[in-house]
XYZ file of C-alpha atoms in Angstrom:
193
model
C 180.019 -40.923 107.650
C 179.495 -39.580 111.206
C 176.634 -37.214 111.876
C 177.740 -33.669 112.689
C 177.067 -32.449 116.202
C 173.927 -30.372 116.315
C 174.636 -28.368 119.436
C 176.905 -25.605 120.640
C 179.437 -27.156 123.024
C 179.898 -24.087 125.221
C 176.139 -23.634 125.642
C 175.717 -27.316 126.519
C 178.537 -27.014 129.069
C 176.916 -23.903 130.552
C 173.628 -25.764 130.953
C 175.404 -28.729 132.562
C 177.124 -26.313 134.942
C 173.787 -24.805 135.941
C 172.106 -28.156 136.625
C 175.100 -29.402 138.645
C 175.087 -26.074 140.514
C 171.377 -26.381 141.240
C 171.181 -30.040 142.193
C 174.735 -30.938 143.108
C 176.833 -33.692 141.589
C 175.291 -36.642 143.368
C 171.652 -35.626 142.836
C 172.101 -34.807 139.143
C 171.144 -37.734 136.929
C 172.079 -38.387 133.322
C 168.469 -37.684 132.245
C 168.721 -34.320 134.070
C 171.885 -33.487 132.149
C 170.545 -34.627 128.797
C 167.385 -32.535 129.258
C 169.242 -29.435 130.484
C 171.889 -29.640 127.781
C 169.366 -30.491 125.028
C 171.635 -33.213 123.633
C 171.436 -36.953 123.239
C 173.046 -39.441 125.602
C 175.515 -40.460 122.879
C 176.468 -36.804 122.257
C 177.054 -36.310 125.975
C 179.374 -39.324 126.140
C 181.086 -38.579 122.799
C 181.711 -34.931 123.649
C 182.177 -34.834 127.415
C 182.871 -38.392 128.519
C 181.039 -39.603 131.592
C 179.169 -37.655 134.262
C 182.270 -37.168 136.405
C 184.332 -35.870 133.469
C 181.511 -33.488 132.563
C 181.300 -32.282 136.156
C 185.055 -31.641 136.295
C 184.892 -29.726 133.021
C 181.860 -27.735 134.211
C 183.534 -26.745 137.460
C 186.758 -25.803 135.630
C 184.699 -23.740 133.192
C 182.986 -21.962 136.088
C 186.368 -21.267 137.689
C 187.703 -19.756 134.474
C 184.673 -17.477 134.111
C 184.883 -16.335 137.734
C 188.657 -15.727 137.579
C 188.321 -13.675 134.385
C 185.626 -11.487 135.902
C 187.533 -11.090 139.186
C 190.662 -10.092 137.267
C 188.685 -7.468 135.322
C 187.275 -6.060 138.558
C 190.592 -5.896 140.390
C 192.676 -4.537 137.511
C 190.218 -1.735 136.810
C 189.718 -0.695 140.452
C 190.612 2.929 141.182
C 191.364 2.191 144.860
C 191.722 -0.628 147.376
C 188.346 -0.016 148.962
C 186.567 0.270 145.600
C 188.206 -2.908 144.303
C 187.197 -4.954 147.340
C 183.714 -3.418 147.277
C 183.298 -4.384 143.607
C 184.698 -7.879 144.293
C 182.111 -8.373 147.054
C 179.337 -6.889 144.917
C 180.156 -9.398 142.169
C 179.885 -12.206 144.730
C 176.449 -10.874 145.710
C 175.299 -10.368 142.126
C 176.147 -13.948 141.148
C 174.819 -15.412 144.401
C 171.350 -13.917 143.952
C 171.138 -13.733 140.143
C 167.916 -15.234 138.827
C 169.753 -17.177 136.094
C 171.871 -19.034 138.648
C 170.823 -21.505 141.346
C 172.101 -19.446 144.288
C 175.379 -19.187 146.097
C 178.564 -20.207 144.314
C 179.117 -23.399 142.340
C 182.438 -24.013 144.137
C 181.032 -23.287 147.591
C 177.935 -25.386 146.980
C 180.097 -28.252 145.763
C 182.577 -27.975 148.634
C 179.823 -27.955 151.246
C 177.605 -30.625 149.695
C 179.873 -33.151 148.055
C 180.826 -35.529 150.815
C 182.207 -38.108 148.442
C 184.160 -35.724 146.223
C 187.124 -37.413 144.704
C 190.630 -36.021 144.872
C 190.491 -34.304 141.459
C 187.333 -32.365 142.356
C 188.766 -31.366 145.749
C 191.949 -30.190 143.997
C 189.997 -28.087 141.487
C 188.142 -26.341 144.315
C 191.252 -25.962 146.493
C 193.258 -24.607 143.566
C 190.597 -22.081 142.678
C 190.335 -20.905 146.282
C 194.114 -20.502 146.487
C 194.126 -18.515 143.230
C 191.448 -16.207 144.613
C 193.447 -15.707 147.801
C 196.651 -15.057 145.839
C 194.933 -12.549 143.537
C 193.379 -10.698 146.461
C 196.677 -10.670 148.384
C 198.507 -9.244 145.346
C 195.765 -6.655 144.851
C 195.837 -5.588 148.507
C 199.660 -5.478 148.527
C 199.652 -3.245 145.458
C 197.455 -0.716 147.222
C 199.401 -1.070 150.473
C 202.522 -0.043 148.556
C 200.602 3.003 147.303
C 199.780 3.993 150.878
C 196.083 3.045 150.991
C 196.655 0.485 153.739
C 198.937 0.756 156.765
C 202.330 -0.858 156.186
C 201.935 -3.154 159.203
C 198.728 -4.814 157.987
C 199.039 -8.457 156.921
C 197.825 -8.608 153.309
C 197.648 -12.422 153.285
C 195.392 -12.409 156.363
C 193.164 -9.782 154.781
C 192.954 -11.827 151.564
C 191.990 -14.909 153.584
C 189.388 -12.866 155.438
C 187.749 -11.753 152.181
C 187.851 -15.288 150.728
C 186.206 -16.621 153.897
C 183.654 -13.804 153.760
C 182.853 -14.626 150.123
C 182.358 -18.274 151.081
C 180.097 -17.336 153.979
C 178.095 -14.932 151.833
C 177.570 -17.678 149.259
C 176.399 -20.138 151.895
C 174.026 -17.522 153.285
C 172.740 -16.706 149.782
C 171.970 -20.362 149.201
C 170.129 -20.482 152.517
C 168.006 -17.342 152.254
C 168.953 -15.392 149.096
C 168.538 -11.912 150.573
C 170.507 -9.235 148.692
C 170.079 -6.687 151.492
C 171.602 -8.993 154.104
C 174.559 -9.763 151.836
C 175.114 -6.073 151.136
C 175.076 -5.396 154.899
C 177.806 -8.030 155.335
C 179.907 -6.495 152.562
C 179.512 -2.981 153.954
C 180.642 -4.078 157.407
C 183.533 -6.093 155.989
C 184.922 -3.019 154.242
C 185.520 -1.443 157.643
C 188.523 -3.761 158.167
C 190.301 -1.678 155.536
C 190.100 1.481 157.676
């Protein structure tokens, strides 16, 4: 009879995500993962497969969490400016949160993983496109309500805010200064005037 698993899968995945986020894929060893996840090597392989499969699942899990939170922020926004401000504030809050390694797991992976295979690149590209699409739809909704001039290009604005989020995450990883990031966000909001 097989021994029952003695760990919570979601918690183990969260811990794997954090160690990959902190150290990057290539620098994270199996002993690092086993220690962070508080599971045995056999449980890691039985539950998650190999290191690459675990990494792909961790980055997908991160993407799901981020998309859910972004959706909550944008659907509850009382205005265009407030929605974008809250979106940027969430970027800042995650980027400098003491429980996270700094920056964004996607951004850190995209900028550090030289040897990323096609599947990992596709996960990151797909998530970035979803963010752009969600922001473009959000901006268009408020443009239709008259909060943004009819001639403004909503797709370009969405791309601008995605690029800003990426830059803020890189800067947070470099110096982790909330005040600097908030200055960037405040200035960025002026493009909505």
